[in-house]
Short mmCIF file of N, CA, C and O in Angstrom, two decimals:
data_model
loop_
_atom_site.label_atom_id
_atom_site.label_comp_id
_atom_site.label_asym_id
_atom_site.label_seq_id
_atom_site.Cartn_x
_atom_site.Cartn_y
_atom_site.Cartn_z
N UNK U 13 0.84 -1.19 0.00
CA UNK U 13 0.00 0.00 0.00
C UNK U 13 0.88 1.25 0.00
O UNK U 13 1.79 1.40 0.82
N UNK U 14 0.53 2.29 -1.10
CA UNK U 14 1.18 3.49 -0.93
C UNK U 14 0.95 4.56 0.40
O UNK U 14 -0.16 4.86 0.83
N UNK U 15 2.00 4.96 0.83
CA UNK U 15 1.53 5.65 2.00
C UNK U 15 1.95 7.21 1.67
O UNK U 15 3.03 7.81 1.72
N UNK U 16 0.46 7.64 1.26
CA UNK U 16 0.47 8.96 0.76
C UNK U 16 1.10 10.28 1.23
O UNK U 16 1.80 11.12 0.66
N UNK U 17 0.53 10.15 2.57
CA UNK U 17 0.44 10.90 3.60
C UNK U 17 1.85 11.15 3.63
O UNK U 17 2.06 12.36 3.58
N UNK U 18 2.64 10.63 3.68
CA UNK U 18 3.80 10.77 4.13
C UNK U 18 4.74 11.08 3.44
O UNK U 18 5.76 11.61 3.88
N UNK U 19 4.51 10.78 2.21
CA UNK U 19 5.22 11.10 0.29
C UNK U 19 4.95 12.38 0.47
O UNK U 19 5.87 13.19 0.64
N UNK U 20 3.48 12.80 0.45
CA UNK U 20 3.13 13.80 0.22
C UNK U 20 3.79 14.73 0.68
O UNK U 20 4.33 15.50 -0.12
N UNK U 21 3.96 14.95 2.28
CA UNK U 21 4.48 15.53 3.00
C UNK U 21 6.34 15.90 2.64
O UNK U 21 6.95 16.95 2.49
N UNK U 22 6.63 14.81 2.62
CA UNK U 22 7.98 14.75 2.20
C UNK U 22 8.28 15.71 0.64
O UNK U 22 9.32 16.37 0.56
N UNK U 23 7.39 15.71 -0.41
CA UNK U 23 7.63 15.67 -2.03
C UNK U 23 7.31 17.52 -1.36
O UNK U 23 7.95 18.51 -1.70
N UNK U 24 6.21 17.49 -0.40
CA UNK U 24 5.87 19.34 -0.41
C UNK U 24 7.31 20.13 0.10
O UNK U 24 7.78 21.20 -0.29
N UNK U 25 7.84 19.13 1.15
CA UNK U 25 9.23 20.01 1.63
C UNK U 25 10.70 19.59 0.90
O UNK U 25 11.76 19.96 1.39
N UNK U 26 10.66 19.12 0.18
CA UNK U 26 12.04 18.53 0.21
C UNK U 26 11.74 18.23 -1.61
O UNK U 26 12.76 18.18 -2.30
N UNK U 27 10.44 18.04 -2.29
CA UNK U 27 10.11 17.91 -3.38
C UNK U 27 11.45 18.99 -5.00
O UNK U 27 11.98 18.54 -6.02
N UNK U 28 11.45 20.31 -4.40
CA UNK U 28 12.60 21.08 -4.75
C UNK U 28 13.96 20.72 -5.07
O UNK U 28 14.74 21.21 -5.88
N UNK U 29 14.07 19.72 -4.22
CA UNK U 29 15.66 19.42 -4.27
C UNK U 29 16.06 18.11 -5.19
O UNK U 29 17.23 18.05 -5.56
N UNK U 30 15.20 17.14 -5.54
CA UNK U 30 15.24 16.06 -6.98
C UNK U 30 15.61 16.67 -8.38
O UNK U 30 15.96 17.80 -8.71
N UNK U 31 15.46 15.84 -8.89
CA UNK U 31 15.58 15.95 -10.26
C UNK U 31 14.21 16.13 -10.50
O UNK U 31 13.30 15.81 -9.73
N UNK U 32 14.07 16.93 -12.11
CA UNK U 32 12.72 17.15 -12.55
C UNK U 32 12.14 15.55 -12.82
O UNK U 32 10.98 15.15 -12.76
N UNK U 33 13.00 15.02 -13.03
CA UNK U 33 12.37 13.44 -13.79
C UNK U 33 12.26 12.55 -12.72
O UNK U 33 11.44 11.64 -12.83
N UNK U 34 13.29 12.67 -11.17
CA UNK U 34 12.33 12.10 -9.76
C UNK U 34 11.40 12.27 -9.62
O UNK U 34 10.64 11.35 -9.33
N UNK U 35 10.92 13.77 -9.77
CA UNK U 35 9.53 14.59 -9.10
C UNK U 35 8.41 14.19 -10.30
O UNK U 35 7.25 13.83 -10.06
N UNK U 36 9.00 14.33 -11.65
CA UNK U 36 7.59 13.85 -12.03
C UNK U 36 7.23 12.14 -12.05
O UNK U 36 6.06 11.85 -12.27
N UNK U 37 8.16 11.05 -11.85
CA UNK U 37 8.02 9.93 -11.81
C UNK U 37 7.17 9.27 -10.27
O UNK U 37 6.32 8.39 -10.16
N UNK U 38 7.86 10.16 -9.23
CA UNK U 38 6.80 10.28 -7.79
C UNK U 38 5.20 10.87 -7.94
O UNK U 38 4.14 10.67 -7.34
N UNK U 39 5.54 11.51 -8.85
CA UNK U 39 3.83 12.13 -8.87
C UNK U 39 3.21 11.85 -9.78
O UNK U 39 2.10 12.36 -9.91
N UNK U 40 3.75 10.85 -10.82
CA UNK U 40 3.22 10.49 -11.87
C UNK U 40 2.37 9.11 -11.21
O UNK U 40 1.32 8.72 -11.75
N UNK U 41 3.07 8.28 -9.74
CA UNK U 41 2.82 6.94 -9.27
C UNK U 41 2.12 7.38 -8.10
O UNK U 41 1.17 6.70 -7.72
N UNK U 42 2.50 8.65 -7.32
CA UNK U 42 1.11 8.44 -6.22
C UNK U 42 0.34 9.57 -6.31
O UNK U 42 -0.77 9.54 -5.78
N UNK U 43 0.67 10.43 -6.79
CA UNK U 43 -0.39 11.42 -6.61
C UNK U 43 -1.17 11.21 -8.60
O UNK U 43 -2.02 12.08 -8.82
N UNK U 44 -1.00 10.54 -9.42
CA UNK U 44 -1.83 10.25 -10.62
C UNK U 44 -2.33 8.56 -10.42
O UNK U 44 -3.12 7.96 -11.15
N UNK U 45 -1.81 8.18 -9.57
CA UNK U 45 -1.67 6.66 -9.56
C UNK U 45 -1.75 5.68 -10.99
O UNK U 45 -2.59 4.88 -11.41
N UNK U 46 -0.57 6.10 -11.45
CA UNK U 46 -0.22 5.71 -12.71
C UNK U 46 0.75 4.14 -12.26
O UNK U 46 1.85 4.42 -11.78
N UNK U 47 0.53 2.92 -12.35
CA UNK U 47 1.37 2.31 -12.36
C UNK U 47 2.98 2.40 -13.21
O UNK U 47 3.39 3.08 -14.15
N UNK U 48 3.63 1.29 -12.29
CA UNK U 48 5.03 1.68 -13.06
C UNK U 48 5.24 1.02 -14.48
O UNK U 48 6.32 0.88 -15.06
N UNK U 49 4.12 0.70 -14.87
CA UNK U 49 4.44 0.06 -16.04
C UNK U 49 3.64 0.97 -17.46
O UNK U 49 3.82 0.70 -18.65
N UNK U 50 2.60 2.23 -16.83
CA UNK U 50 2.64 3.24 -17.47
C UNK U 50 3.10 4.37 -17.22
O UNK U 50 2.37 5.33 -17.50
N UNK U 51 4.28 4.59 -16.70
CA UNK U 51 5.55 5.43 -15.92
C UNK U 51 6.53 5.26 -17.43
O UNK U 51 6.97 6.06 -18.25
N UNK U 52 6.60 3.48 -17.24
CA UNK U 52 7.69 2.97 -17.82
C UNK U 52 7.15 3.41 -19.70
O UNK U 52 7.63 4.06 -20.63
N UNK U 53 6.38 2.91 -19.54
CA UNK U 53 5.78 3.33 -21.09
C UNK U 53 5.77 4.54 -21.69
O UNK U 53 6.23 4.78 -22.81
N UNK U 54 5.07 5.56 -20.71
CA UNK U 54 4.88 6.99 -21.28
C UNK U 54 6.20 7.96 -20.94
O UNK U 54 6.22 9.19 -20.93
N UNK U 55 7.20 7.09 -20.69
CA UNK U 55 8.89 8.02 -20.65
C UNK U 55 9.52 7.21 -21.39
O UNK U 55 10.71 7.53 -21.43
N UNK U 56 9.21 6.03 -22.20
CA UNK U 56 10.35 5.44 -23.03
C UNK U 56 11.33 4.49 -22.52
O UNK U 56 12.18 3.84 -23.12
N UNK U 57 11.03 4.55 -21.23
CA UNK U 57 12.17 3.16 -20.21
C UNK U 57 11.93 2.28 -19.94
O UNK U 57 10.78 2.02 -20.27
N UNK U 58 12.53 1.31 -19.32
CA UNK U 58 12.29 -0.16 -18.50
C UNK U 58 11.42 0.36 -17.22
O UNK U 58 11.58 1.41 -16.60
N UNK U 59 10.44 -0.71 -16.99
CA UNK U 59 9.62 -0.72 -15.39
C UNK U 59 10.94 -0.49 -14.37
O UNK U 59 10.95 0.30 -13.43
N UNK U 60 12.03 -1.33 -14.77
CA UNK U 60 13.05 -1.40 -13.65
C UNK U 60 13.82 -0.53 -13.52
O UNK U 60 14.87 -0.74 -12.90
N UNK U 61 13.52 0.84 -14.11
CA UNK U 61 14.35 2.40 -14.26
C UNK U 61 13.27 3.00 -13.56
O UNK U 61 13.57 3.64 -12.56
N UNK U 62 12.12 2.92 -13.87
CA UNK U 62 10.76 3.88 -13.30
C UNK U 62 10.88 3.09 -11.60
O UNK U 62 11.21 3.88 -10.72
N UNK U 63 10.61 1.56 -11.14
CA UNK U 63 11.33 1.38 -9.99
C UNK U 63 12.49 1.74 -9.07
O UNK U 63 12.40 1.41 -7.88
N UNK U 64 13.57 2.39 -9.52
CA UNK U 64 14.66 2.30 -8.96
C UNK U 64 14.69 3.44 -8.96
O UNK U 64 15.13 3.72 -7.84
N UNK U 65 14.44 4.66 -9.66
CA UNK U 65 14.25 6.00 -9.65
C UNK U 65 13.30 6.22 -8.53
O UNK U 65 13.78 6.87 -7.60
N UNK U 66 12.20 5.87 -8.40
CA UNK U 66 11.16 6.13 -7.03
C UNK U 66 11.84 5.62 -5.94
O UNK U 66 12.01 6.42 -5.02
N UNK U 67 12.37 4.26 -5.77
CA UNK U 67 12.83 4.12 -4.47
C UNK U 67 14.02 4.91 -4.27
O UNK U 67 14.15 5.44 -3.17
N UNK U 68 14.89 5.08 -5.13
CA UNK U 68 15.80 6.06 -4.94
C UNK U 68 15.52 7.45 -4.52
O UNK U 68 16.31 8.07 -3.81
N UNK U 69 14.48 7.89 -4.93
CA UNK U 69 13.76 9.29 -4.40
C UNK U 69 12.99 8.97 -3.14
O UNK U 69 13.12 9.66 -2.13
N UNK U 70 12.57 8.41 -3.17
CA UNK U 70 11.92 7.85 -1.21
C UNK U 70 13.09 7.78 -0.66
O UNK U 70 13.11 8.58 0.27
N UNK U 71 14.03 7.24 -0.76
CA UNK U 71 15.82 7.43 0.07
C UNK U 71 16.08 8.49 0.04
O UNK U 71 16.70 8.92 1.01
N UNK U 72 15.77 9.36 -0.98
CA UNK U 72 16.64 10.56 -1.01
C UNK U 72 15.70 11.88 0.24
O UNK U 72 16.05 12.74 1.05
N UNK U 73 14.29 11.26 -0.31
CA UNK U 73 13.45 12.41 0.33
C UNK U 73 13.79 12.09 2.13
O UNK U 73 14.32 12.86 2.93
N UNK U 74 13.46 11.24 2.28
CA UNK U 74 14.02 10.48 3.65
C UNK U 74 15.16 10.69 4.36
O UNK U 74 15.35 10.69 5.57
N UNK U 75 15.65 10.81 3.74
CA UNK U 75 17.51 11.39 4.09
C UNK U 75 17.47 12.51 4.51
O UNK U 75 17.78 12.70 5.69
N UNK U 76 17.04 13.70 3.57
CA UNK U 76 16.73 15.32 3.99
C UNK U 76 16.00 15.29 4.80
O UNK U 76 16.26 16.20 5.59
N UNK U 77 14.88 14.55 5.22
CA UNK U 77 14.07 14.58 6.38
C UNK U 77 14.75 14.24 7.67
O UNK U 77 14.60 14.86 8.72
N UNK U 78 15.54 13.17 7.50
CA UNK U 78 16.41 12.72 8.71
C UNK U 78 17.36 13.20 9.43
O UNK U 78 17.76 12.93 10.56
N UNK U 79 17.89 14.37 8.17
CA UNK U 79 18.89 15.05 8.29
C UNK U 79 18.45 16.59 8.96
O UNK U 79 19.00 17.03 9.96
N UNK U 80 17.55 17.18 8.35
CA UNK U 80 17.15 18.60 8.31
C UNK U 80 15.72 18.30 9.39
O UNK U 80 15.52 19.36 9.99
N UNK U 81 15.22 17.78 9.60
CA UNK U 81 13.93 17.16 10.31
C UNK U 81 12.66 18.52 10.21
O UNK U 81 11.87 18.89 11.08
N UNK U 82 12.86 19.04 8.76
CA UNK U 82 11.82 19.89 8.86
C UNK U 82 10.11 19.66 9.31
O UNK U 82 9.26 20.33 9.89
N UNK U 83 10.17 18.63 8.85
CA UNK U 83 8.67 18.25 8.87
C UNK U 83 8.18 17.77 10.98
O UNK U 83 7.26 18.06 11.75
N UNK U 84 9.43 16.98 11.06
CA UNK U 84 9.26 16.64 12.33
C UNK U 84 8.89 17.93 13.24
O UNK U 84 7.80 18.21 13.75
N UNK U 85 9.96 18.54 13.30
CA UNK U 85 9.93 20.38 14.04
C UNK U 85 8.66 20.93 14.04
O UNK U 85 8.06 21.48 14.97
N UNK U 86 8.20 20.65 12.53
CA UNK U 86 6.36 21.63 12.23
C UNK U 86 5.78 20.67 13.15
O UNK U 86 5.41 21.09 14.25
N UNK U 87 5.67 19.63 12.90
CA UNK U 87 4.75 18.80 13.76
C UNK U 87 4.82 19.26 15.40
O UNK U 87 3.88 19.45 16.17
N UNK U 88 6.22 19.36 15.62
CA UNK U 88 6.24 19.22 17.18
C UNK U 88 5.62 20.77 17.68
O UNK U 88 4.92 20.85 18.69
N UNK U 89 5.90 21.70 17.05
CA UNK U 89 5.35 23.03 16.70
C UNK U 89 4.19 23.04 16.67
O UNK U 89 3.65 24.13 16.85
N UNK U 90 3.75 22.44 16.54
CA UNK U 90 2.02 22.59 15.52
C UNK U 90 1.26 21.60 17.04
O UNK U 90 0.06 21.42 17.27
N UNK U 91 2.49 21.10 17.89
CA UNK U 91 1.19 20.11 18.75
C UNK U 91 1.24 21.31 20.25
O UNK U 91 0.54 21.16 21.26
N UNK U 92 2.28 22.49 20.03
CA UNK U 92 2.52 23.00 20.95
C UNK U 92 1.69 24.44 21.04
O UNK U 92 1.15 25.00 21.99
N UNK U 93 1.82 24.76 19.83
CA UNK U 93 0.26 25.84 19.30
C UNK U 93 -0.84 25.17 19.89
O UNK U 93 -1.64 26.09 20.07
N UNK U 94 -1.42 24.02 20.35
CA UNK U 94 -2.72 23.85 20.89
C UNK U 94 -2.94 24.31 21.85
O UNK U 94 -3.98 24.89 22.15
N UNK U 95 -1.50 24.05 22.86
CA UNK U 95 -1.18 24.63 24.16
C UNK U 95 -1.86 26.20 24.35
O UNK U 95 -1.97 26.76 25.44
N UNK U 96 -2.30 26.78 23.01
CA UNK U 96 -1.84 28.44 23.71
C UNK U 96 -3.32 28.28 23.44
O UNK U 96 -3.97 27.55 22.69
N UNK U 97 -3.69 29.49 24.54
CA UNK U 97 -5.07 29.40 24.86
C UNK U 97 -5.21 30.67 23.93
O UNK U 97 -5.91 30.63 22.91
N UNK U 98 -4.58 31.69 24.27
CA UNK U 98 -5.18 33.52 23.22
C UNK U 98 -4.60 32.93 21.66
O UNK U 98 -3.46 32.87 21.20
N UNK U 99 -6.22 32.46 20.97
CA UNK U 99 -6.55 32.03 19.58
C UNK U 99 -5.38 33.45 18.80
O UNK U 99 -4.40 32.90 18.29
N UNK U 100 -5.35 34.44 18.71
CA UNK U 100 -4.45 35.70 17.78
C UNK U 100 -3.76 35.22 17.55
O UNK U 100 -3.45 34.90 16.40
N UNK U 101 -2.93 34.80 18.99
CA UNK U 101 -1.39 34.69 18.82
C UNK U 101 -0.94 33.16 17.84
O UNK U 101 0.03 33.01 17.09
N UNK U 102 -2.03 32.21 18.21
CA UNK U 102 -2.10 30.65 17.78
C UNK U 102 -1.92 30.86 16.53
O UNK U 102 -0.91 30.52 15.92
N UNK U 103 -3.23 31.63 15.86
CA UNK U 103 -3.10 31.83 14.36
C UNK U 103 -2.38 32.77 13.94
O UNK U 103 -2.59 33.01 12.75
N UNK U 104 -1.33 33.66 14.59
CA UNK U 104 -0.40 34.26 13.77
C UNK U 104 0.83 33.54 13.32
O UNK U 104 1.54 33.62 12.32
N UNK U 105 0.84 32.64 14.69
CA UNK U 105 2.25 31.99 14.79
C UNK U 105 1.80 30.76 13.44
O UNK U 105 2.62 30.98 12.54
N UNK U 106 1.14 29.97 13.12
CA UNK U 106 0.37 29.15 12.14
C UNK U 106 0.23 29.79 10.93
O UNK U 106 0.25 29.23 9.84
N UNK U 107 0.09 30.92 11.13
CA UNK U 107 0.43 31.25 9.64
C UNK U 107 1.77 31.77 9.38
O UNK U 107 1.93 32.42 8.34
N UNK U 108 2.94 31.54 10.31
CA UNK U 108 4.61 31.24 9.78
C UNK U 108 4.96 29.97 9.30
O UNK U 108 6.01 29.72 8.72
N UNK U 109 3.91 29.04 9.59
CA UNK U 109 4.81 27.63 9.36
C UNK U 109 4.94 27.51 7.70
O UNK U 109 4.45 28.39 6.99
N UNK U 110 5.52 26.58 7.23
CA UNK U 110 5.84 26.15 5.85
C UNK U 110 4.91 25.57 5.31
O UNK U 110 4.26 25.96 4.34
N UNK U 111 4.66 23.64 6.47
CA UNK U 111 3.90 23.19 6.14
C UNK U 111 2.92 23.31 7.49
O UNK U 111 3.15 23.45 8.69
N UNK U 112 1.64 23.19 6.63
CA UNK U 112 0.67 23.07 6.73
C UNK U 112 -0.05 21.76 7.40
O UNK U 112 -0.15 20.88 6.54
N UNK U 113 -0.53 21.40 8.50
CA UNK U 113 -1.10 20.26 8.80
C UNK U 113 -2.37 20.30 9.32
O UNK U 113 -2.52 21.43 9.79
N UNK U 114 -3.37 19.65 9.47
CA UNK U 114 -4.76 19.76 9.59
C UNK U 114 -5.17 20.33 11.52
O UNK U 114 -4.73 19.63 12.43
N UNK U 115 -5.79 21.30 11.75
CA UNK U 115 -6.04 22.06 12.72
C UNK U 115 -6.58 20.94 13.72
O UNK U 115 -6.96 21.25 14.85
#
């Protein structure tokens, strides 16, 4: 099972830093849900190039995450904004973050 949620997240922060032909081969498989065998077709390659390019970009996106832990930080941020009781300040500080996560 593809786990969207978490691609997603990753491709919004870290999506910038691939190759144009990572980023569209990731979004060609979960966000079009194009199998890899019309990946492989509609770019002219082997299934086993359109494979190895995605997992290679899930390593790569993963890495910057592990490394830079942007996404982690928003999260831990975003559970500490609940904490504040004067709503202004909650939603000023929420509208600095990068990403975005559900209220």
């Amino acid at each position: 099972m593809k786990d969207l949620s978490n691609i997603s997240l990753l491709i919004d922060c870290y999506g910038g830093l691939l190759t144009k032909k990572q980023l569209e081969y990731l979004t060609n498989y979960y966000f079009e849900d194009l199998s890899l065998n019309e990946i492989a077709e509609n770019n002219n390659v082997s299934k086993n190039a359109v494979y190895d390019s995605i997992k290679k970009s899930e390593k790569e996106l993963k890495n910057y995450e592990s490394i830079l832990k942007l996404i982690e930080n928003s999260i831990k941020r975003q559970m500490l904004y609940h904490e504040i009781k004067d709503e202004v300040l909650k939603n000023k500080l929420l509208e600095t973050e990068v990403i975005k996560h559900g209220k």
